[in-house]
PDB file of C-alpha atoms in Angstrom:
ATOM      1  CA  MET A 216      32.060  -3.786  16.109  1.00  0.00           C
ATOM      2  CA  PRO A 217      29.912  -4.312  19.452  1.00  0.00           C
ATOM      3  CA  SER A 218      26.761  -3.074  20.044  1.00  0.00           C
ATOM      4  CA  GLY A 219      27.361  -0.843  23.254  1.00  0.00           C
ATOM      5  CA  ILE A 220      29.904   1.184  20.808  1.00  0.00           C
ATOM      6  CA  ARG A 221      27.484   1.560  18.101  1.00  0.00           C
ATOM      7  CA  LYS A 222      25.234   3.332  20.133  1.00  0.00           C
ATOM      8  CA  LEU A 223      27.714   5.726  21.064  1.00  0.00           C
ATOM      9  CA  LEU A 224      28.447   6.855  17.746  1.00  0.00           C
ATOM     10  CA  PRO A 225      26.863  10.231  16.502  1.00  0.00           C
ATOM     11  CA  PHE A 226      25.116   8.747  13.370  1.00  0.00           C
ATOM     12  CA  ASP A 227      23.336   6.256  15.307  1.00  0.00           C
ATOM     13  CA  ARG A 228      22.372   8.677  18.034  1.00  0.00           C
ATOM     14  CA  ALA A 229      21.179  10.909  15.252  1.00  0.00           C
ATOM     15  CA  ALA A 230      19.428   8.529  13.694  1.00  0.00           C
ATOM     16  CA  GLY A 231      17.367   7.222  17.297  1.00  0.00           C
ATOM     17  CA  TRP A 232      16.480  10.956  17.563  1.00  0.00           C
ATOM     18  CA  VAL A 233      14.896  11.209  13.919  1.00  0.00           C
ATOM     19  CA  SER A 234      13.287   8.352  14.764  1.00  0.00           C
ATOM     20  CA  GLU A 235      11.809   9.397  17.989  1.00  0.00           C
ATOM     21  CA  GLN A 236      10.536  12.537  16.424  1.00  0.00           C
ATOM     22  CA  VAL A 237       8.721  10.632  13.451  1.00  0.00           C
ATOM     23  CA  LYS A 238       6.827   8.662  16.536  1.00  0.00           C
ATOM     24  CA  ALA A 239       6.141  11.520  17.804  1.00  0.00           C
ATOM     25  CA  ARG A 240       3.928  13.071  14.860  1.00  0.00           C
ATOM     26  CA  VAL A 241       2.076   9.876  14.044  1.00  0.00           C
ATOM     27  CA  PRO A 242      -1.071  10.306  15.474  1.00  0.00           C
ATOM     28  CA  SER A 243      -2.605   6.657  17.705  1.00  0.00           C
ATOM     29  CA  ALA A 244      -4.974   5.147  15.423  1.00  0.00           C
ATOM     30  CA  ASP A 245      -8.468   6.417  16.226  1.00  0.00           C
ATOM     31  CA  MET A 246     -11.355   5.111  13.762  1.00  0.00           C
ATOM     32  CA  ALA A 247     -13.430   7.887  14.926  1.00  0.00           C
ATOM     33  CA  GLU A 248     -11.748  10.646  12.826  1.00  0.00           C
ATOM     34  CA  ARG A 249     -13.257   8.721  10.178  1.00  0.00           C
ATOM     35  CA  ASP A 250     -15.456  11.271   9.063  1.00  0.00           C
ATOM     36  CA  PRO A 251     -18.269   9.784   6.151  1.00  0.00           C
ATOM     37  CA  GLU A 252     -19.728  13.482   5.708  1.00  0.00           C
ATOM     38  CA  PHE A 253     -16.225  14.611   4.855  1.00  0.00           C
ATOM     39  CA  VAL A 254     -15.712  11.712   2.542  1.00  0.00           C
ATOM     40  CA  ALA A 255     -18.929  12.221   0.721  1.00  0.00           C
ATOM     41  CA  ARG A 256     -18.736  15.682   0.080  1.00  0.00           C
ATOM     42  CA  SER A 257     -15.064  14.736  -1.411  1.00  0.00           C
ATOM     43  CA  LEU A 258     -15.992  11.846  -3.606  1.00  0.00           C
ATOM     44  CA  GLU A 259     -17.321  12.108  -6.398  1.00  0.00           C
ATOM     45  CA  PHE A 260     -15.110  15.210  -7.467  1.00  0.00           C
ATOM     46  CA  SER A 261     -12.172  13.505  -6.712  1.00  0.00           C
ATOM     47  CA  TRP A 262     -13.405  10.076  -8.490  1.00  0.00           C
ATOM     48  CA  ARG A 263     -13.774  12.749 -11.624  1.00  0.00           C
ATOM     49  CA  LEU A 264     -10.483  13.746 -11.024  1.00  0.00           C
ATOM     50  CA  VAL A 265      -8.464   9.847 -11.010  1.00  0.00           C
ATOM     51  CA  ARG A 266     -11.041   8.506 -13.869  1.00  0.00           C
ATOM     52  CA  VAL A 267      -9.635  11.465 -15.602  1.00  0.00           C
ATOM     53  CA  TYR A 268      -5.778  11.833 -14.957  1.00  0.00           C
ATOM     54  CA  PHE A 269      -5.661   8.108 -14.693  1.00  0.00           C
ATOM     55  CA  ARG A 270      -7.897   6.917 -16.352  1.00  0.00           C
ATOM     56  CA  ALA A 271      -9.170   4.746 -14.061  1.00  0.00           C
ATOM     57  CA  GLU A 272     -10.689   1.351 -14.866  1.00  0.00           C
ATOM     58  CA  ILE A 273     -12.589  -0.871 -12.227  1.00  0.00           C
ATOM     59  CA  LYS A 274     -13.185  -4.616 -12.742  1.00  0.00           C
ATOM     60  CA  GLY A 275     -14.123  -7.352 -10.240  1.00  0.00           C
ATOM     61  CA  ILE A 276     -15.967  -5.314  -7.266  1.00  0.00           C
ATOM     62  CA  GLU A 277     -18.920  -7.014  -7.946  1.00  0.00           C
ATOM     63  CA  ARG A 278     -17.184 -10.243  -6.237  1.00  0.00           C
ATOM     64  CA  VAL A 279     -16.206  -8.084  -2.883  1.00  0.00           C
ATOM     65  CA  PRO A 280     -18.989  -9.026  -0.520  1.00  0.00           C
ATOM     66  CA  ALA A 281     -21.618  -6.394   0.547  1.00  0.00           C
ATOM     67  CA  GLU A 282     -20.829  -6.284   3.902  1.00  0.00           C
ATOM     68  CA  GLY A 283     -19.309  -7.451   7.195  1.00  0.00           C
ATOM     69  CA  PRO A 284     -15.522  -7.138   7.939  1.00  0.00           C
ATOM     70  CA  ILE A 285     -13.059  -7.816   4.768  1.00  0.00           C
ATOM     71  CA  LEU A 286      -9.420  -7.621   4.632  1.00  0.00           C
ATOM     72  CA  LEU A 287      -8.290  -6.261   0.749  1.00  0.00           C
ATOM     73  CA  VAL A 288      -4.863  -7.148   0.236  1.00  0.00           C
ATOM     74  CA  GLY A 289      -3.533  -5.231  -2.621  1.00  0.00           C
ATOM     75  CA  ASN A 290       0.159  -4.887  -4.763  1.00  0.00           C
ATOM     76  CA  HIS A 291       1.888  -1.611  -4.052  1.00  0.00           C
ATOM     77  CA  SER A 292       3.083   0.289  -6.909  1.00  0.00           C
ATOM     78  CA  GLY A 293       4.019   3.664  -7.818  1.00  0.00           C
ATOM     79  CA  GLY A 294       6.727   4.931  -5.151  1.00  0.00           C
ATOM     80  CA  ASN A 295       5.752   7.280  -2.582  1.00  0.00           C
ATOM     81  CA  VAL A 296       2.948   8.771  -4.871  1.00  0.00           C
ATOM     82  CA  SER A 297       0.865   5.269  -5.410  1.00  0.00           C
ATOM     83  CA  PRO A 298      -2.021   5.890  -7.771  1.00  0.00           C
ATOM     84  CA  GLU A 299      -3.440   2.649  -6.854  1.00  0.00           C
ATOM     85  CA  VAL A 300      -4.225   3.225  -3.452  1.00  0.00           C
ATOM     86  CA  VAL A 301      -6.614   6.728  -4.424  1.00  0.00           C
ATOM     87  CA  VAL A 302      -7.967   4.699  -7.217  1.00  0.00           C
ATOM     88  CA  THR A 303      -8.631   1.744  -5.112  1.00  0.00           C
ATOM     89  CA  THR A 304      -9.904   3.984  -1.794  1.00  0.00           C
ATOM     90  CA  LEU A 305     -12.370   5.617  -4.221  1.00  0.00           C
ATOM     91  CA  ALA A 306     -13.417   2.860  -6.358  1.00  0.00           C
ATOM     92  CA  PHE A 307     -14.617   1.180  -3.207  1.00  0.00           C
ATOM     93  CA  THR A 308     -16.033   4.174  -1.531  1.00  0.00           C
ATOM     94  CA  ARG A 309     -18.286   4.768  -4.133  1.00  0.00           C
ATOM     95  CA  HIS A 310     -19.393   1.655  -4.801  1.00  0.00           C
ATOM     96  CA  PHE A 311     -19.930   0.701  -1.266  1.00  0.00           C
ATOM     97  CA  GLY A 312     -21.026   4.246   0.015  1.00  0.00           C
ATOM     98  CA  PRO A 313     -19.148   6.441   2.540  1.00  0.00           C
ATOM     99  CA  GLU A 314     -21.362   4.885   5.190  1.00  0.00           C
ATOM    100  CA  ARG A 315     -19.597   1.895   4.951  1.00  0.00           C
ATOM    101  CA  PRO A 316     -16.827   1.806   7.621  1.00  0.00           C
ATOM    102  CA  PHE A 317     -13.298   1.524   5.282  1.00  0.00           C
ATOM    103  CA  TYR A 318      -9.904   2.133   6.881  1.00  0.00           C
ATOM    104  CA  GLN A 319      -6.481   1.586   4.642  1.00  0.00           C
ATOM    105  CA  LEU A 320      -3.302   0.783   6.553  1.00  0.00           C
ATOM    106  CA  ALA A 321      -0.273   3.749   5.634  1.00  0.00           C
ATOM    107  CA  HIS A 322       3.198   4.095   6.678  1.00  0.00           C
ATOM    108  CA  ASP A 323       4.117   6.548   9.784  1.00  0.00           C
ATOM    109  CA  LEU A 324       5.706   8.844   7.288  1.00  0.00           C
ATOM    110  CA  VAL A 325       2.482   9.339   5.441  1.00  0.00           C
ATOM    111  CA  MET A 326       0.348  10.083   8.328  1.00  0.00           C
ATOM    112  CA  ALA A 327       3.094  12.553  10.042  1.00  0.00           C
ATOM    113  CA  PHE A 328       2.763  14.600   6.802  1.00  0.00           C
ATOM    114  CA  PRO A 329       1.200  17.719   7.223  1.00  0.00           C
ATOM    115  CA  VAL A 330      -1.999  18.342   5.809  1.00  0.00           C
ATOM    116  CA  LEU A 331      -1.694  15.143   3.824  1.00  0.00           C
ATOM    117  CA  GLY A 332      -2.126  13.218   7.328  1.00  0.00           C
ATOM    118  CA  GLY A 333      -4.832  15.040   8.581  1.00  0.00           C
ATOM    119  CA  TYR A 334      -6.966  14.811   5.199  1.00  0.00           C
ATOM    120  CA  LEU A 335      -6.331  11.006   4.871  1.00  0.00           C
ATOM    121  CA  ARG A 336      -7.583  10.215   8.169  1.00  0.00           C
ATOM    122  CA  LYS A 337     -11.199  11.478   7.669  1.00  0.00           C
ATOM    123  CA  PHE A 338     -10.840   9.056   4.452  1.00  0.00           C
ATOM    124  CA  GLY A 339      -9.784   6.159   7.276  1.00  0.00           C
ATOM    125  CA  THR A 340      -6.339   5.797   6.747  1.00  0.00           C
ATOM    126  CA  VAL A 341      -4.426   5.266  10.057  1.00  0.00           C
ATOM    127  CA  ALA A 342      -0.978   3.506  10.832  1.00  0.00           C
ATOM    128  CA  ALA A 343      -0.020   0.570   9.932  1.00  0.00           C
ATOM    129  CA  ASN A 344       0.527  -2.053  12.275  1.00  0.00           C
ATOM    130  CA  PRO A 345      -1.613  -4.878  13.564  1.00  0.00           C
ATOM    131  CA  GLU A 346      -3.341  -3.348  16.676  1.00  0.00           C
ATOM    132  CA  SER A 347      -4.884  -0.548  14.693  1.00  0.00           C
ATOM    133  CA  ALA A 348      -5.980  -3.137  11.631  1.00  0.00           C
ATOM    134  CA  ARG A 349      -7.036  -5.853  14.198  1.00  0.00           C
ATOM    135  CA  ALA A 350      -9.203  -2.797  16.024  1.00  0.00           C
ATOM    136  CA  ALA A 351     -11.054  -2.174  12.511  1.00  0.00           C
ATOM    137  CA  LEU A 352     -11.498  -6.036  11.572  1.00  0.00           C
ATOM    138  CA  ASP A 353     -13.374  -6.257  14.983  1.00  0.00           C
ATOM    139  CA  SER A 354     -15.194  -3.212  14.699  1.00  0.00           C
ATOM    140  CA  GLY A 355     -17.031  -4.698  11.252  1.00  0.00           C
ATOM    141  CA  ALA A 356     -14.942  -2.828   8.833  1.00  0.00           C
ATOM    142  CA  ALA A 357     -13.336  -3.499   5.175  1.00  0.00           C
ATOM    143  CA  VAL A 358      -9.634  -2.707   5.604  1.00  0.00           C
ATOM    144  CA  LEU A 359      -7.249  -2.119   3.022  1.00  0.00           C
ATOM    145  CA  VAL A 360      -3.281  -3.390   3.173  1.00  0.00           C
ATOM    146  CA  TYR A 361       0.051  -3.874   1.031  1.00  0.00           C
ATOM    147  CA  PRO A 362       2.131  -6.144   2.534  1.00  0.00           C
ATOM    148  CA  GLY A 363       4.566  -5.565   0.391  1.00  0.00           C
ATOM    149  CA  GLY A 364       5.300  -1.734   1.970  1.00  0.00           C
ATOM    150  CA  ASP A 365       7.912  -0.162   0.827  1.00  0.00           C
ATOM    151  CA  TRP A 366       9.601  -2.876  -0.917  1.00  0.00           C
ATOM    152  CA  GLU A 367       7.107  -3.514  -3.008  1.00  0.00           C
ATOM    153  CA  VAL A 368       5.833  -0.078  -3.832  1.00  0.00           C
ATOM    154  CA  HIS A 369       9.919   1.223  -5.101  1.00  0.00           C
ATOM    155  CA  ARG A 370      10.841  -2.109  -7.079  1.00  0.00           C
ATOM    156  CA  PRO A 371      12.486  -1.458 -10.723  1.00  0.00           C
ATOM    157  CA  ALA A 372      10.545  -0.600 -13.290  1.00  0.00           C
ATOM    158  CA  TRP A 373      10.947  -3.716 -15.084  1.00  0.00           C
ATOM    159  CA  GLU A 374       9.774  -5.895 -12.099  1.00  0.00           C
ATOM    160  CA  GLN A 375       6.026  -3.999 -11.954  1.00  0.00           C
ATOM    161  CA  ASP A 376       4.668  -7.587 -13.197  1.00  0.00           C
ATOM    162  CA  GLN A 377       5.695  -9.436  -9.925  1.00  0.00           C
ATOM    163  CA  ILE A 378       4.265  -9.835  -6.764  1.00  0.00           C
ATOM    164  CA  ASP A 379       6.628  -9.039  -3.911  1.00  0.00           C
ATOM    165  CA  PHE A 380       5.650  -9.129  -0.658  1.00  0.00           C
ATOM    166  CA  ALA A 381       9.141  -9.780   1.006  1.00  0.00           C
ATOM    167  CA  GLN A 382       7.766 -12.701   2.812  1.00  0.00           C
ATOM    168  CA  ARG A 383       6.094 -11.298   5.097  1.00  0.00           C
ATOM    169  CA  THR A 384       2.897 -12.770   6.302  1.00  0.00           C
ATOM    170  CA  GLY A 385       1.406 -10.553   9.138  1.00  0.00           C
ATOM    171  CA  PHE A 386      -1.633  -9.966   6.587  1.00  0.00           C
ATOM    172  CA  LEU A 387      -2.397 -14.174   6.812  1.00  0.00           C
ATOM    173  CA  ARG A 388      -2.355 -13.569  11.129  1.00  0.00           C
ATOM    174  CA  LEU A 389      -4.602 -11.009  10.774  1.00  0.00           C
ATOM    175  CA  ALA A 390      -7.211 -12.559   8.219  1.00  0.00           C
ATOM    176  CA  TRP A 391      -7.194 -15.530  10.067  1.00  0.00           C
ATOM    177  CA  ASP A 392      -7.026 -14.414  14.141  1.00  0.00           C
ATOM    178  CA  ALA A 393     -10.046 -12.459  12.738  1.00  0.00           C
ATOM    179  CA  ASN A 394     -11.740 -15.119  10.855  1.00  0.00           C
ATOM    180  CA  VAL A 395     -12.070 -12.658   7.633  1.00  0.00           C
ATOM    181  CA  PRO A 396     -12.225 -13.201   3.628  1.00  0.00           C
ATOM    182  CA  ILE A 397      -9.004 -12.183   2.134  1.00  0.00           C
ATOM    183  CA  VAL A 398      -9.888 -10.151  -1.146  1.00  0.00           C
ATOM    184  CA  PRO A 399      -7.189  -9.736  -3.355  1.00  0.00           C
ATOM    185  CA  VAL A 400      -6.953  -6.304  -5.265  1.00  0.00           C
ATOM    186  CA  ILE A 401      -4.129  -6.453  -8.248  1.00  0.00           C
ATOM    187  CA  ASN A 402      -3.352  -2.764  -9.767  1.00  0.00           C
ATOM    188  CA  TYR A 403      -1.238  -2.757 -12.835  1.00  0.00           C
ATOM    189  CA  GLY A 404      -0.397   0.726 -14.585  1.00  0.00           C
ATOM    190  CA  ALA A 405       0.297   2.585 -11.643  1.00  0.00           C
ATOM    191  CA  HIS A 406       3.764   1.634 -11.096  1.00  0.00           C
ATOM    192  CA  GLU A 407       4.830   3.584 -14.621  1.00  0.00           C
ATOM    193  CA  ASN A 408       3.745   7.044 -13.344  1.00  0.00           C
ATOM    194  CA  GLN A 409       7.544   7.463 -12.797  1.00  0.00           C
ATOM    195  CA  LEU A 410      10.511   5.450 -14.078  1.00  0.00           C
ATOM    196  CA  ILE A 411      12.061   3.636 -10.783  1.00  0.00           C
ATOM    197  CA  LEU A 412      16.031   2.280 -11.518  1.00  0.00           C
ATOM    198  CA  THR A 413      16.741   0.915  -8.011  1.00  0.00           C
ATOM    199  CA  ARG A 414      15.117   0.074  -4.755  1.00  0.00           C
ATOM    200  CA  GLY A 415      18.587   1.357  -2.977  1.00  0.00           C
ATOM    201  CA  ASP A 416      18.020  -1.062  -0.122  1.00  0.00           C
ATOM    202  CA  ARG A 417      21.799  -1.233   0.043  1.00  0.00           C
ATOM    203  CA  LEU A 418      22.084   2.408   0.647  1.00  0.00           C
ATOM    204  CA  ALA A 419      19.090   2.570   2.958  1.00  0.00           C
ATOM    205  CA  ARG A 420      21.134   0.204   5.545  1.00  0.00           C
ATOM    206  CA  LEU A 421      24.214   2.276   5.465  1.00  0.00           C
ATOM    207  CA  LEU A 422      21.753   5.666   6.085  1.00  0.00           C
ATOM    208  CA  ARG A 423      20.139   3.473   9.056  1.00  0.00           C
ATOM    209  CA  LEU A 424      17.197   4.665   7.276  1.00  0.00           C
ATOM    210  CA  ASP A 425      14.929   1.216   8.936  1.00  0.00           C
ATOM    211  CA  ARG A 426      15.550   2.989  12.419  1.00  0.00           C
ATOM    212  CA  MET A 427      15.685   6.502  11.629  1.00  0.00           C
ATOM    213  CA  LEU A 428      12.051   5.768   9.346  1.00  0.00           C
ATOM    214  CA  ARG A 429      11.375   2.242   9.165  1.00  0.00           C
ATOM    215  CA  LEU A 430      12.199   2.673   5.669  1.00  0.00           C
ATOM    216  CA  LYS A 431      13.983  -0.479   4.325  1.00  0.00           C
ATOM    217  CA  VAL A 432      14.866   1.295   0.929  1.00  0.00           C
ATOM    218  CA  PHE A 433      16.036   4.985  -0.618  1.00  0.00           C
ATOM    219  CA  PRO A 434      14.952   4.407  -4.048  1.00  0.00           C
ATOM    220  CA  ILE A 435      16.221   6.281  -7.124  1.00  0.00           C
ATOM    221  CA  SER A 436      13.961   6.939  -9.715  1.00  0.00           C
ATOM    222  CA  ILE A 437      13.523   9.318 -12.746  1.00  0.00           C
ATOM    223  CA  ALA A 438      10.461  11.412 -12.268  1.00  0.00           C
ATOM    224  CA  LEU A 439       9.025  14.963 -12.783  1.00  0.00           C
ATOM    225  CA  PRO A 440       9.845  17.569 -11.403  1.00  0.00           C
ATOM    226  CA  TRP A 441      12.771  16.488 -10.289  1.00  0.00           C
ATOM    227  CA  GLY A 442      14.493  14.422 -13.130  1.00  0.00           C
ATOM    228  CA  LEU A 443      16.588  12.338 -11.283  1.00  0.00           C
ATOM    229  CA  ASN A 444      14.957  11.330  -8.114  1.00  0.00           C
ATOM    230  CA  PHE A 445      16.491  10.668  -4.330  1.00  0.00           C
ATOM    231  CA  GLY A 446      14.643   8.729  -2.012  1.00  0.00           C
ATOM    232  CA  ASP A 447      11.171  10.502  -3.236  1.00  0.00           C
ATOM    233  CA  LEU A 448      10.873  11.758   0.156  1.00  0.00           C
ATOM    234  CA  ALA A 449       9.474  14.801  -1.123  1.00  0.00           C
ATOM    235  CA  GLY A 450       6.917  12.730  -3.752  1.00  0.00           C
ATOM    236  CA  HIS A 451       6.883  13.662  -7.173  1.00  0.00           C
ATOM    237  CA  ILE A 452       4.344  14.839  -9.951  1.00  0.00           C
ATOM    238  CA  PRO A 453       3.277  11.292 -11.427  1.00  0.00           C
ATOM    239  CA  LEU A 454       2.606  10.778 -14.839  1.00  0.00           C
ATOM    240  CA  PRO A 455      -0.891  10.252 -16.402  1.00  0.00           C
ATOM    241  CA  THR A 456      -0.673   6.499 -16.983  1.00  0.00           C
ATOM    242  CA  LYS A 457      -3.405   4.782 -17.179  1.00  0.00           C
ATOM    243  CA  VAL A 458      -4.264   2.542 -13.536  1.00  0.00           C
ATOM    244  CA  THR A 459      -6.621  -0.832 -14.114  1.00  0.00           C
ATOM    245  CA  VAL A 460      -7.655  -2.441 -10.486  1.00  0.00           C
ATOM    246  CA  GLU A 461      -9.162  -5.689 -10.596  1.00  0.00           C
ATOM    247  CA  PHE A 462     -10.882  -7.192  -7.052  1.00  0.00           C
ATOM    248  CA  LEU A 463     -10.572 -10.821  -7.303  1.00  0.00           C
ATOM    249  CA  HIS A 464     -12.550 -13.546  -5.804  1.00  0.00           C
ATOM    250  CA  PRO A 465     -12.790 -13.704  -1.602  1.00  0.00           C
ATOM    251  CA  ILE A 466     -10.252 -16.537  -0.313  1.00  0.00           C
ATOM    252  CA  ASP A 467     -11.443 -18.447   2.559  1.00  0.00           C
ATOM    253  CA  LEU A 468      -8.130 -19.029   4.474  1.00  0.00           C
ATOM    254  CA  ARG A 469      -9.876 -22.147   6.560  1.00  0.00           C
ATOM    255  CA  THR A 470     -11.484 -23.258   3.445  1.00  0.00           C
ATOM    256  CA  ALA A 471      -7.986 -22.977   1.193  1.00  0.00           C
ATOM    257  CA  LEU A 472      -5.731 -24.765   4.023  1.00  0.00           C
ATOM    258  CA  GLY A 473      -7.659 -26.723   6.381  1.00  0.00           C
ATOM    259  CA  ASP A 474      -7.715 -26.313  10.337  1.00  0.00           C
ATOM    260  CA  GLU A 475      -4.102 -24.992  10.937  1.00  0.00           C
ATOM    261  CA  LEU A 476      -2.599 -21.809   9.557  1.00  0.00           C
ATOM    262  CA  ASP A 477       0.302 -22.766   7.517  1.00  0.00           C
ATOM    263  CA  LEU A 478       2.331 -19.912   6.849  1.00  0.00           C
ATOM    264  CA  ASP A 479       4.053 -20.236   3.826  1.00  0.00           C
ATOM    265  CA  ARG A 480       1.485 -22.429   2.257  1.00  0.00           C
ATOM    266  CA  GLY A 481      -0.862 -19.595   2.801  1.00  0.00           C
ATOM    267  CA  TYR A 482       1.867 -16.931   1.168  1.00  0.00           C
ATOM    268  CA  ASP A 483       2.076 -19.023  -1.439  1.00  0.00           C
ATOM    269  CA  TYR A 484      -1.478 -20.024  -2.054  1.00  0.00           C
ATOM    270  CA  VAL A 485      -2.559 -15.919  -2.010  1.00  0.00           C
ATOM    271  CA  THR A 486       0.376 -14.415  -3.883  1.00  0.00           C
ATOM    272  CA  GLY A 487       0.237 -17.473  -6.377  1.00  0.00           C
ATOM    273  CA  ILE A 488      -3.350 -16.090  -7.105  1.00  0.00           C
ATOM    274  CA  MET A 489      -2.577 -12.639  -7.359  1.00  0.00           C
ATOM    275  CA  GLN A 490       0.693 -13.442  -9.150  1.00  0.00           C
ATOM    276  CA  ARG A 491      -1.683 -15.002 -12.175  1.00  0.00           C
ATOM    277  CA  ALA A 492      -4.002 -12.215 -11.924  1.00  0.00           C
ATOM    278  CA  LEU A 493      -1.514  -9.569 -12.514  1.00  0.00           C
ATOM    279  CA  LYS A 494       0.099 -11.087 -15.240  1.00  0.00           C
ATOM    280  CA  ARG A 495      -3.365 -11.397 -17.520  1.00  0.00           C
ATOM    281  CA  LEU A 496      -3.429  -7.687 -16.808  1.00  0.00           C
ATOM    282  CA  ALA A 497       0.141  -7.060 -17.980  1.00  0.00           C
ATOM    283  CA  ASP A 498      -0.578  -9.231 -20.974  1.00  0.00           C
ATOM    284  CA  ASP A 499      -3.803  -7.129 -21.548  1.00  0.00           C
ATOM    285  CA  ARG A 500      -1.302  -3.784 -21.888  1.00  0.00           C
ATOM    286  CA  THR A 501      -0.166  -2.468 -25.270  1.00  0.00           C
ATOM    287  CA  LEU A 502       1.868   0.052 -24.599  1.00  0.00           C
ATOM    288  CA  PRO A 503       3.555   2.213 -21.137  1.00  0.00           C
ATOM    289  CA  VAL A 504       1.978   5.160 -19.694  1.00  0.00           C
ATOM    290  CA  ILE A 505      -0.831   5.170 -22.632  1.00  0.00           C
ATOM    291  CA  GLY A 506      -2.130   1.688 -21.886  1.00  0.00           C
TER     292      GLY A 506
END
């Protein structure tokens, strides 16, 4: 069907309207909204909570450079309730202190969510786009990004030991242009907080979710309290699965790749390191959820 005709279809008009409403609710990235005093007040209670509920285990955080801009690159797990993001953010902030500038990139829907979006902005969460990330790195901050986004975070349960960034290479260009090291951050266990049956990418295309909500998936899972959970747009109650997060050694792309950025080679290099580490964490796992 010609694109001109498709634009006249009611469903496409509705999709465009929804997209505009979401965009209008997403605040512009303002790094000044991060509130170190708020972070300091919230940190210890939040950390104790995740330590008890998710039995959070942190490895290798001493490998992270003690100062200066860095790009933390993680594998994304656990659906819209992503325990690894909370554990990683709190562990980093607790280790380096609230005063170290630290920003996390999040999907537009997260930023637009009432109450939650405002709370996260005080912790340093900004909408996931290259401009926000580059501004944070240029300011000397640490930045946490999950290149796999909604595609990886909703991968089926039996793929939880797989790195899947869907060939997205923006993080490589970002680190190269800003000339900052990449610190891979691996997590295992977070994906077990629900049972994801399918990404639902075909259904997402049918529903025009990419155009409306920048979503390439419409996952179907088994999760509390819904039982069969469609889309996970309302979130869910995560199972108290044990979450392990490991910070790997920093990667200097120019040392690894030479004077020119080869995106394919860089992608294979970084994801290869992460995949081997993730497989090691998976092999150390004894039982699902329990750990």
